[in-house]
Tab-separated table of C-alpha atoms and ligand atoms in Angstrom:
chain	number	residue	atom	x	y	z
A	4	UNK	CA	16.145	3.796	-23.585
A	5	UNK	CA	15.756	4.862	-19.909
A	6	UNK	CA	17.635	1.674	-18.284
A	7	UNK	CA	21.265	1.384	-18.616
A	8	UNK	CA	23.298	-1.382	-17.371
A	9	UNK	CA	26.906	-0.846	-17.739
A	10	UNK	CA	27.565	-4.202	-16.676
A	11	UNK	CA	28.485	-3.518	-13.287
A	12	UNK	CA	25.522	-4.955	-11.968
A	13	UNK	CA	25.018	-8.785	-12.131
A	14	UNK	CA	21.674	-10.591	-11.749
A	15	UNK	CA	21.001	-11.921	-8.293
A	16	UNK	CA	22.222	-15.619	-8.091
A	17	UNK	CA	19.383	-16.634	-5.691
A	18	UNK	CA	16.240	-14.979	-6.454
A	19	UNK	CA	14.955	-11.893	-4.573
A	20	UNK	CA	11.387	-12.762	-3.645
A	21	UNK	CA	8.574	-10.041	-3.119
A	22	UNK	CA	7.757	-11.795	0.176
A	23	UNK	CA	8.493	-15.479	0.634
A	24	UNK	CA	8.023	-17.844	3.991
A	25	UNK	CA	10.908	-17.626	6.678
A	26	UNK	CA	11.224	-20.660	8.872
A	27	UNK	CA	12.903	-20.601	12.236
A	28	UNK	CA	13.016	-24.236	13.386
A	29	UNK	CA	10.260	-24.944	15.895
A	30	UNK	CA	7.710	-25.299	12.807
A	31	UNK	CA	9.339	-28.660	12.187
A	32	UNK	CA	9.193	-29.648	15.595
A	33	UNK	CA	5.790	-29.256	16.048
A	34	UNK	CA	4.764	-30.538	12.733
A	35	UNK	CA	6.660	-33.873	13.892
A	36	UNK	CA	4.773	-33.804	17.204
A	37	UNK	CA	1.491	-33.992	15.153
A	38	UNK	CA	2.882	-36.896	13.272
A	39	UNK	CA	4.292	-39.078	15.932
A	40	UNK	CA	1.375	-38.645	18.164
A	41	UNK	CA	-0.906	-39.523	15.169
A	42	UNK	CA	-2.715	-36.160	15.507
A	43	UNK	CA	-2.659	-35.879	11.516
A	44	UNK	CA	-6.008	-34.310	11.371
A	45	UNK	CA	-8.053	-31.145	11.664
A	46	UNK	CA	-7.940	-31.397	15.391
A	47	UNK	CA	-5.182	-31.558	17.712
A	48	UNK	CA	-2.984	-29.589	20.385
A	49	UNK	CA	-1.332	-27.608	17.678
A	50	UNK	CA	-4.721	-25.875	16.481
A	51	UNK	CA	-5.757	-25.544	20.268
A	52	UNK	CA	-2.427	-23.656	20.853
A	53	UNK	CA	-2.557	-21.124	18.159
A	54	UNK	CA	-6.077	-20.287	18.552
A	55	UNK	CA	-5.503	-19.358	21.900
A	56	UNK	CA	-2.267	-17.530	21.273
A	57	UNK	CA	-3.730	-15.727	18.036
A	58	UNK	CA	-6.852	-14.735	20.193
A	59	UNK	CA	-4.641	-13.498	22.992
A	60	UNK	CA	-2.350	-11.389	20.581
A	61	UNK	CA	-5.058	-9.839	18.647
A	62	UNK	CA	-7.060	-9.236	21.695
A	63	UNK	CA	-10.116	-11.125	20.988
A	64	UNK	CA	-11.709	-13.699	22.932
A	65	UNK	CA	-12.269	-16.340	20.257
A	66	UNK	CA	-10.411	-17.596	17.259
A	67	UNK	CA	-10.941	-20.216	14.629
A	68	UNK	CA	-8.425	-21.843	12.777
A	69	UNK	CA	-9.537	-22.440	9.117
A	70	UNK	CA	-7.973	-23.620	5.797
A	71	UNK	CA	-7.190	-20.410	4.197
A	72	UNK	CA	-7.976	-16.444	4.832
A	73	UNK	CA	-10.317	-17.026	1.911
A	74	UNK	CA	-12.272	-19.453	3.752
A	75	UNK	CA	-12.513	-17.067	6.853
A	76	UNK	CA	-13.817	-14.396	4.654
A	77	UNK	CA	-16.459	-16.703	2.921
A	78	UNK	CA	-17.544	-17.858	6.535
A	79	UNK	CA	-17.446	-14.057	8.017
A	80	UNK	CA	-19.367	-12.793	4.837
A	81	UNK	CA	-21.932	-15.526	4.983
A	82	UNK	CA	-22.406	-15.060	9.114
A	83	UNK	CA	-22.953	-11.517	8.306
A	84	UNK	CA	-25.401	-12.335	5.696
A	85	UNK	CA	-27.470	-14.652	7.843
A	86	UNK	CA	-27.464	-12.057	10.808
A	87	UNK	CA	-28.759	-9.494	8.320
A	88	UNK	CA	-31.341	-11.288	6.231
A	89	UNK	CA	-31.767	-14.515	7.644
A	90	UNK	CA	-31.024	-18.104	7.169
A	91	UNK	CA	-30.704	-19.032	3.410
A	92	UNK	CA	-32.040	-21.847	1.468
A	93	UNK	CA	-29.335	-24.602	0.827
A	94	UNK	CA	-28.891	-23.753	-2.633
A	95	UNK	CA	-29.006	-20.034	-1.928
A	96	UNK	CA	-26.512	-17.572	-0.556
A	97	UNK	CA	-27.310	-15.347	2.327
A	98	UNK	CA	-26.748	-12.040	0.566
A	99	UNK	CA	-29.354	-12.876	-2.545
A	100	UNK	CA	-30.860	-9.618	-3.692
A	101	UNK	CA	-28.624	-7.276	-1.432
A	102	UNK	CA	-25.803	-4.899	-2.129
A	103	UNK	CA	-22.370	-5.111	-0.169
A	104	UNK	CA	-19.887	-2.183	-0.251
A	105	UNK	CA	-16.371	-3.304	-0.486
A	106	UNK	CA	-13.045	-2.112	-0.744
A	107	UNK	CA	-11.993	-1.728	-4.517
A	108	UNK	CA	-8.148	-1.841	-4.541
A	109	UNK	CA	-7.395	-5.339	-2.889
A	110	UNK	CA	-7.097	-8.963	-3.637
A	111	UNK	CA	-10.232	-10.578	-5.208
A	112	UNK	CA	-10.427	-13.033	-2.135
A	113	UNK	CA	-11.741	-10.067	-0.140
A	114	UNK	CA	-14.578	-9.855	-2.057
A	115	UNK	CA	-15.156	-12.698	-3.891
A	116	UNK	CA	-17.295	-14.407	-1.105
A	117	UNK	CA	-19.937	-11.389	-1.616
A	118	UNK	CA	-20.540	-13.659	-4.834
A	119	UNK	CA	-20.180	-16.623	-3.290
A	120	UNK	CA	-23.377	-15.786	-1.180
A	121	UNK	CA	-25.198	-14.536	-4.057
A	122	UNK	CA	-24.690	-10.606	-3.295
A	123	UNK	CA	-23.698	-8.070	-5.398
A	124	UNK	CA	-20.398	-5.980	-4.176
A	125	UNK	CA	-20.265	-2.148	-5.034
A	126	UNK	CA	-16.795	-1.362	-4.784
A	127	UNK	CA	-15.847	1.868	-3.042
A	128	UNK	CA	-12.639	4.042	-4.141
A	129	UNK	CA	-9.538	4.342	-2.550
A	130	UNK	CA	-8.226	7.411	-0.546
A	131	UNK	CA	-4.594	8.497	-1.005
A	132	UNK	CA	-3.433	8.858	2.431
A	133	UNK	CA	-3.004	4.880	3.173
A	134	UNK	CA	-4.308	3.401	0.007
A	135	UNK	CA	-7.513	2.100	1.796
A	136	UNK	CA	-11.381	2.466	1.555
A	137	UNK	CA	-12.052	6.184	1.305
A	138	UNK	CA	-14.603	6.973	4.148
A	139	UNK	CA	-16.132	10.031	2.026
A	140	UNK	CA	-16.764	7.624	-0.761
A	141	UNK	CA	-18.469	5.147	1.366
A	142	UNK	CA	-20.619	8.003	2.581
A	143	UNK	CA	-21.880	8.695	-0.871
A	144	UNK	CA	-22.349	5.232	-1.596
A	145	UNK	CA	-24.863	4.896	1.197
A	146	UNK	CA	-26.574	8.045	-0.023
A	147	UNK	CA	-26.816	5.958	-3.453
A	148	UNK	CA	-27.755	2.541	-1.849
A	149	UNK	CA	-29.091	3.412	1.568
A	150	UNK	CA	-30.464	-0.266	2.054
A	151	UNK	CA	-27.169	-1.507	2.203
A	152	UNK	CA	-26.130	-2.955	5.632
A	153	UNK	CA	-22.743	-4.587	5.118
A	154	UNK	CA	-19.203	-3.124	4.241
A	155	UNK	CA	-16.119	-5.317	3.620
A	156	UNK	CA	-12.914	-3.441	4.797
A	157	UNK	CA	-9.274	-4.506	3.621
A	158	UNK	CA	-5.865	-3.174	5.041
A	159	UNK	CA	-3.763	-2.883	2.083
A	160	UNK	CA	-0.220	-4.206	2.373
A	161	UNK	CA	-0.328	-4.245	6.150
A	162	UNK	CA	-1.275	-0.517	6.510
A	163	UNK	CA	-4.340	0.274	8.371
A	164	UNK	CA	-7.028	2.182	6.820
A	165	UNK	CA	-9.024	5.252	8.062
A	166	UNK	CA	-10.833	2.862	10.433
A	167	UNK	CA	-12.357	5.660	12.844
A	168	UNK	CA	-13.964	7.434	9.933
A	169	UNK	CA	-15.066	4.055	8.355
A	170	UNK	CA	-16.606	2.580	11.566
A	171	UNK	CA	-18.215	6.050	11.954
A	172	UNK	CA	-19.900	6.210	8.621
A	173	UNK	CA	-20.836	2.419	9.248
A	174	UNK	CA	-22.556	3.307	12.516
A	175	UNK	CA	-24.423	6.364	11.285
A	176	UNK	CA	-25.969	3.762	8.612
A	177	UNK	CA	-26.369	0.821	10.562
A	178	UNK	CA	-24.111	-1.463	8.588
A	179	UNK	CA	-21.833	-4.203	9.894
A	180	UNK	CA	-18.297	-4.535	8.961
A	181	UNK	CA	-16.162	-7.712	7.831
A	182	UNK	CA	-12.760	-6.670	8.097
A	183	UNK	CA	-10.000	-8.409	5.892
A	184	UNK	CA	-6.780	-8.127	8.091
A	185	UNK	CA	-5.337	-10.726	5.596
A	186	UNK	CA	-2.139	-8.730	5.170
A	187	UNK	CA	-2.189	-6.795	8.109
A	188	UNK	CA	-1.732	-9.144	11.255
A	189	UNK	CA	0.227	-7.525	13.559
A	190	UNK	CA	-0.720	-4.048	12.638
A	191	UNK	CA	-2.266	-1.796	14.948
A	192	UNK	CA	-4.729	1.303	14.977
A	193	UNK	CA	-5.512	3.943	17.792
A	194	UNK	CA	-8.931	3.646	18.009
A	195	UNK	CA	-10.800	5.827	21.088
A	196	UNK	CA	-7.390	6.459	22.625
A	197	UNK	CA	-6.401	2.543	22.602
A	198	UNK	CA	-4.185	0.631	20.206
A	199	UNK	CA	-6.391	-1.799	18.926
A	200	UNK	CA	-4.789	-5.083	16.788
A	201	UNK	CA	-6.305	-5.139	12.938
A	202	UNK	CA	-8.413	-8.356	13.210
A	203	UNK	CA	-10.366	-6.951	16.117
A	204	UNK	CA	-11.559	-3.874	14.496
A	205	UNK	CA	-14.654	-5.058	12.728
A	206	UNK	CA	-17.928	-7.282	13.429
A	207	UNK	CA	-16.535	-10.365	11.853
A	208	UNK	CA	-12.559	-10.481	11.261
A	209	UNK	CA	-10.359	-12.402	9.200
A	210	UNK	CA	-6.635	-13.135	9.034
A	211	UNK	CA	-4.463	-15.133	6.605
A	212	UNK	CA	-1.190	-17.282	7.095
A	213	UNK	CA	-0.790	-17.891	3.301
A	214	UNK	CA	2.787	-18.679	2.165
A	215	UNK	CA	3.469	-15.020	1.497
A	216	UNK	CA	2.185	-13.269	4.599
A	217	UNK	CA	3.993	-11.573	7.777
A	218	UNK	CA	4.029	-15.246	9.416
A	219	UNK	CA	2.856	-18.341	7.381
A	220	UNK	CA	1.544	-22.045	7.960
A	221	UNK	CA	2.050	-22.369	4.307
A	222	UNK	CA	-1.578	-21.905	4.130
A	223	UNK	CA	-4.224	-21.034	6.751
A	224	UNK	CA	-6.528	-18.339	8.129
A	225	UNK	CA	-8.439	-17.403	11.010
A	226	UNK	CA	-11.870	-16.060	11.983
A	227	UNK	CA	-11.467	-13.743	14.919
A	228	UNK	CA	-14.691	-12.482	17.179
A	229	UNK	CA	-15.718	-11.576	20.553
A	230	UNK	CA	-18.768	-13.483	20.259
A	231	UNK	CA	-18.941	-17.283	21.464
A	232	UNK	CA	-21.979	-17.764	19.452
A	233	UNK	CA	-20.303	-16.682	15.936
A	234	UNK	CA	-17.158	-18.730	16.771
A	235	UNK	CA	-19.053	-21.941	17.176
A	236	UNK	CA	-21.159	-21.306	14.350
A	237	UNK	CA	-18.113	-20.542	12.070
A	238	UNK	CA	-16.511	-23.724	13.543
A	239	UNK	CA	-19.614	-26.003	12.809
A	240	UNK	CA	-19.994	-24.602	9.383
A	241	UNK	CA	-16.365	-25.288	8.626
A	242	UNK	CA	-16.611	-29.017	9.830
A	243	UNK	CA	-19.544	-29.909	7.317
A	244	UNK	CA	-22.308	-28.462	10.104
A	245	UNK	CA	-22.619	-31.560	11.841
A	246	UNK	CA	-25.705	-31.411	14.373
A	247	UNK	CA	-25.836	-32.889	17.845
A	248	UNK	CA	-26.720	-36.510	16.946
A	249	UNK	CA	-25.019	-40.067	17.336
A	250	UNK	CA	-25.004	-40.027	13.284
A	251	UNK	CA	-24.081	-37.252	10.885
A	252	UNK	CA	-27.258	-35.067	10.995
A	253	UNK	CA	-27.380	-31.868	8.881
A	254	UNK	CA	-29.673	-28.724	9.042
A	255	UNK	CA	-27.453	-26.580	7.394
A	256	UNK	CA	-25.080	-26.297	4.330
A	257	UNK	CA	-21.617	-27.298	5.419
A	258	UNK	CA	-18.041	-26.915	4.391
A	259	UNK	CA	-14.749	-28.625	4.835
A	260	UNK	CA	-12.943	-25.345	5.872
A	261	UNK	CA	-11.093	-26.218	9.292
A	262	UNK	CA	-7.394	-26.004	9.557
A	263	UNK	CA	-5.170	-29.092	9.539
A	264	UNK	CA	-3.127	-29.855	12.892
A	265	UNK	CA	0.057	-30.118	10.779
A	266	UNK	CA	-0.526	-26.567	9.404
A	267	UNK	CA	-1.240	-25.120	12.748
A	268	UNK	CA	2.058	-26.532	13.993
A	269	UNK	CA	4.125	-24.329	11.365
A	270	UNK	CA	1.896	-21.542	12.558
A	271	UNK	CA	2.770	-22.587	16.322
A	272	UNK	CA	6.370	-22.228	15.358
A	273	UNK	CA	6.032	-18.955	13.488
A	274	UNK	CA	4.160	-17.120	16.393
A	275	UNK	CA	7.232	-16.172	18.452
A	276	UNK	CA	8.784	-14.517	15.384
A	277	UNK	CA	5.977	-12.091	14.403
A	278	UNK	CA	7.322	-9.028	15.897
A	279	UNK	CA	10.951	-10.125	14.522
A	280	UNK	CA	9.408	-10.203	10.974
A	281	UNK	CA	7.681	-6.988	11.401
A	282	UNK	CA	10.700	-5.226	12.606
A	283	UNK	CA	12.751	-6.656	9.482
A	284	UNK	CA	9.881	-5.670	7.371
A	285	UNK	CA	9.949	-1.762	8.721
A	286	UNK	CA	13.765	-1.557	8.344
A	287	UNK	CA	13.084	-2.611	4.748
A	288	UNK	CA	10.557	-0.008	4.215
A	289	UNK	CA	12.659	2.676	6.017
A	290	UNK	CA	15.945	1.637	3.869
A	291	UNK	CA	13.830	1.908	0.596
A	292	UNK	CA	12.638	5.661	1.992
A	293	UNK	CA	15.520	6.811	2.569
A	294	UNK	CA	17.569	5.116	-0.599
A	295	UNK	CA	14.820	6.439	-3.033
A	296	UNK	CA	14.563	10.043	-1.459
A	297	UNK	CA	16.323	11.871	-4.524
A	298	UNK	CA	14.069	10.234	-6.864
A	299	UNK	CA	10.444	11.490	-8.036
A	300	UNK	CA	9.142	8.771	-6.144
A	301	UNK	CA	7.190	8.194	-2.711
A	302	UNK	CA	6.560	5.008	-0.511
A	303	UNK	CA	3.388	3.850	0.197
A	304	UNK	CA	1.730	6.428	2.912
A	305	UNK	CA	0.233	5.554	6.353
A	306	UNK	CA	-0.993	7.453	9.049
A	307	UNK	CA	1.930	7.546	11.813
A	308	UNK	CA	-0.252	9.125	14.466
A	309	UNK	CA	-2.969	6.584	14.371
A	310	UNK	CA	-1.520	3.353	13.072
A	311	UNK	CA	1.469	1.101	13.295
A	312	UNK	CA	1.775	-0.753	9.936
A	313	UNK	CA	3.167	-4.304	9.942
A	314	UNK	CA	4.971	-3.027	6.837
A	315	UNK	CA	4.368	-6.551	4.918
A	316	UNK	CA	4.872	-5.104	1.413
A	317	UNK	CA	7.137	-1.812	0.590
A	318	UNK	CA	5.623	-0.044	-2.245
A	319	UNK	CA	6.364	3.102	-4.585
A	320	UNK	CA	4.342	5.771	-6.226
A	321	UNK	CA	5.920	7.493	-9.118
A	322	UNK	CA	5.154	11.226	-9.545
A	323	UNK	CA	3.029	11.947	-12.149
A	324	UNK	CA	5.402	14.227	-13.945
A	325	UNK	CA	7.974	11.328	-13.841
A	326	UNK	CA	5.907	8.819	-15.625
A	327	UNK	CA	6.933	7.663	-18.937
A	328	UNK	CA	4.141	6.625	-21.147
A	329	UNK	CA	2.931	2.955	-20.417
A	330	UNK	CA	-0.190	1.017	-21.687
A	331	UNK	CA	-1.731	-1.643	-20.187
A	332	UNK	CA	-4.274	-4.195	-21.631
A	333	UNK	CA	-6.139	-7.138	-19.909
A	334	UNK	CA	-2.597	-9.135	-20.068
A	335	UNK	CA	-0.044	-7.228	-21.389
A	336	UNK	CA	1.783	-3.892	-20.716
A	337	UNK	CA	4.204	-1.746	-22.980
A	338	UNK	CA	6.118	1.409	-22.189
A	339	UNK	CA	7.963	3.902	-24.058
A	340	UNK	CA	11.495	4.538	-22.236
A	341	UNK	CA	12.169	8.319	-21.700
A	342	UNK	CA	15.274	9.910	-20.009
A	343	UNK	CA	14.687	11.004	-16.646
A	344	UNK	CA	11.448	9.258	-16.483
A	345	UNK	CA	10.212	5.804	-15.708
A	346	UNK	CA	6.954	3.569	-14.962
A	347	UNK	CA	5.950	0.451	-13.026
A	348	UNK	CA	6.208	-1.740	-15.881
A	349	UNK	CA	9.946	-0.407	-16.709
A	350	UNK	CA	11.050	-0.921	-13.186
A	351	UNK	CA	9.133	-4.388	-12.697
A	352	UNK	CA	10.699	-5.556	-15.970
A	353	UNK	CA	14.241	-4.220	-15.060
A	354	UNK	CA	13.895	-6.081	-11.571
A	355	UNK	CA	12.796	-9.362	-13.171
A	356	UNK	CA	15.676	-9.173	-15.698
A	357	UNK	CA	18.348	-9.264	-12.454
A	358	UNK	CA	16.251	-11.866	-10.930
A	359	UNK	CA	14.072	-10.032	-8.342
A	360	UNK	CA	10.421	-10.066	-7.546
A	361	UNK	CA	8.284	-6.955	-7.588
A	362	UNK	CA	4.574	-6.819	-8.397
A	363	UNK	CA	1.988	-4.312	-9.789
A	364	UNK	CA	-0.321	-2.802	-7.431
A	365	UNK	CA	-3.819	-4.850	-6.994
A	366	UNK	CA	-5.500	-3.865	-10.001
A	367	UNK	CA	-8.924	-2.392	-8.627
A	368	UNK	CA	-11.642	-4.620	-8.674
A	369	UNK	CA	-14.183	-2.222	-10.565
A	370	UNK	CA	-11.667	-2.578	-13.480
A	371	UNK	CA	-11.584	-6.344	-13.373
A	372	UNK	CA	-13.345	-8.145	-16.215
A	373	UNK	CA	-15.522	-9.986	-13.975
A	374	UNK	CA	-16.815	-7.019	-12.025
A	375	UNK	CA	-16.878	-4.355	-14.541
A	376	UNK	CA	-20.484	-4.261	-14.773
A	377	UNK	CA	-20.754	-3.567	-10.862
A	378	UNK	CA	-21.326	-0.171	-9.414
A	379	UNK	CA	-18.288	1.710	-8.598
A	380	UNK	CA	-18.473	4.879	-5.937
A	381	UNK	CA	-15.866	7.530	-5.461
A	382	UNK	CA	-15.861	10.552	-3.499
A	383	UNK	CA	-17.516	12.348	-6.122
A	384	UNK	CA	-20.132	9.884	-6.080
A	385	UNK	CA	-20.974	7.476	-9.135
A	386	UNK	CA	-17.704	6.456	-10.741
A	387	UNK	CA	-19.184	5.064	-13.818
A	388	UNK	CA	-20.148	6.855	-17.004
A	389	UNK	CA	-18.353	10.091	-15.714
A	390	UNK	CA	-16.863	11.228	-19.210
A	391	UNK	CA	-18.599	13.025	-21.764
A	392	UNK	CA	-17.944	12.896	-25.580
A	393	UNK	CA	-19.571	16.216	-25.953
A	394	UNK	CA	-18.506	18.429	-22.534
A	395	UNK	CA	-15.026	18.213	-21.575
A	396	UNK	CA	-15.080	17.618	-17.627
A	397	UNK	CA	-11.882	16.370	-17.356
A	398	UNK	CA	-10.821	13.090	-15.939
A	399	UNK	CA	-13.146	11.456	-13.361
A	400	UNK	CA	-11.526	10.876	-10.312
A	401	UNK	CA	-10.455	7.180	-9.861
A	402	UNK	CA	-7.816	7.076	-6.989
A	403	UNK	CA	-7.396	3.182	-7.202
A	404	UNK	CA	-6.854	2.940	-10.908
A	405	UNK	CA	-4.169	6.021	-10.493
A	406	UNK	CA	-2.389	4.039	-7.704
A	407	UNK	CA	-2.488	1.100	-9.889
A	408	UNK	CA	-0.958	3.025	-12.918
A	409	UNK	CA	1.840	4.583	-11.211
A	410	UNK	CA	2.378	2.249	-8.331
A	411	UNK	CA	4.393	-1.075	-7.589
A	412	UNK	CA	5.190	-3.431	-5.022
A	413	UNK	CA	9.062	-3.599	-4.370
A	414	UNK	CA	11.134	-6.889	-3.128
A	415	UNK	CA	9.913	-6.934	0.458
A	416	UNK	CA	11.529	-10.389	1.379
A	417	UNK	CA	12.637	-10.326	5.142
A	418	UNK	CA	15.782	-12.493	3.925
A	419	UNK	CA	16.869	-9.785	1.709
A	420	UNK	CA	20.146	-8.357	3.031
A	421	UNK	CA	21.226	-4.739	3.000
A	422	UNK	CA	23.734	-5.139	0.104
A	423	UNK	CA	21.034	-6.715	-2.126
A	424	UNK	CA	18.352	-4.123	-1.333
A	425	UNK	CA	21.234	-1.351	-2.132
A	426	UNK	CA	21.505	-3.027	-5.548
A	427	UNK	CA	17.508	-3.289	-6.004
A	428	UNK	CA	17.513	0.789	-5.190
A	429	UNK	CA	20.313	1.101	-7.508
A	430	UNK	CA	18.438	-0.625	-10.627
A	431	UNK	CA	15.566	1.692	-9.705
A	432	UNK	CA	17.753	4.907	-10.051
A	433	UNK	CA	18.789	3.494	-13.450
A	434	UNK	CA	15.223	3.103	-14.799
A	435	UNK	CA	14.968	7.020	-14.143
A	436	UNK	CA	18.424	7.788	-15.663
B	26	PLP	C1	-6.349	-8.783	1.180
B	26	PLP	C2	-6.308	-10.109	1.175
B	26	PLP	N1	-7.252	-10.745	1.279
B	26	PLP	C3	-7.321	-11.949	1.451
B	26	PLP	C4	-6.388	-13.004	1.106
B	26	PLP	C5	-6.698	-14.550	1.110
B	26	PLP	O1	-6.098	-15.025	1.865
B	26	PLP	P1	-5.661	-16.650	1.748
B	26	PLP	O2	-4.763	-16.823	0.551
B	26	PLP	O3	-5.096	-17.380	2.963
B	26	PLP	O4	-6.855	-17.439	1.246
B	26	PLP	C6	-5.436	-12.676	0.628
B	26	PLP	C7	-4.041	-13.011	0.601
B	26	PLP	O5	-3.775	-14.448	-0.008
B	26	PLP	C8	-5.200	-11.072	0.905
B	26	PLP	O6	-4.206	-10.538	0.529
């Protein structure tokens, strides 16, 4: 038994969350204003205000407020498909018959829109320096699939990826980028000597205001762009694709994806607190880093010269030689406790038993049952079928699965106080005792 509780630590009375909404007061005022003025709709002042505020903050010309980050990603992906391959028939996706390169270690909402649009995602392995898409693997993917013209790139846990290198590979091959900045609103990247916000780095950019994000509307998302035509198109698609006629006239397939003015009121109330939330999350990250420094673990890494993360989630990675045995099937996990060692399953179960919420790392998309038949490209090339029953070549490279196996997301709620965080750190030490 590795974890020992000598009874001195009591479970938290109030649950410590991974990342929960933090309201400040103004949100209710703006929601109430929508109610009192009867703008309980998908038009209204709150929407206009937050579109202007977010566009200004991110440094893009236009922001289109949508019902979710997923909706933003869908319309961004559809728009990219239409630009590359033309308008699709009403019952077909714009990516039919085409491959799209996509981040592998991310939430499935990043990449499902490729399938909504009838495209085939090819998953690109992760690099160990920022836990995002590996530019070397991306270059290999273009060697194997030279006709691919679209790449979906996510910034994981609020940490910008190797944007400069990824953009250079995409430019070389004439490919467009859908940027998924759902988790990284407020994070910055140094591009060509200038700090640029995530959400302004791709050709079609998306953020999320889901309840667990750095600021929230309870739900919601945005499409961000410098192109008026693109903003107009996404706004039109999101409101059932109505044409300029006195009646409901439709030449394109439409969606009901517009943000509600009530939700926009919540986001409007949250916007002034974005930087305060980032500061709190950064302090949490730094306290974990300092508090866990004597354990055989590392925090989720970032490039301190070229990026300023928003520190949305603090994560840790256990050193290989400090891992106890752990197995996971498609639904359950088991581990064998060992003195001086631990594993994500043990730490997550321990935290849960003390009423604190952690989470496994995003399970890589190439290993998800729904996408197991899709191609997966690593820095070595094709990542599928690389073991050999007759010739031992060692383990094939798969950085994402390695991080999934040895990593976990720690409770990162900005309402967690220092004392509570110290107890969490203590619990993690005991897992290794
Ligand atoms: C990386 C990533 N992409 C997309 C989404 C989808 O955003 P939403 O929940 O607003 O639809 C999320 C989070 O929920 C996410 O973490």
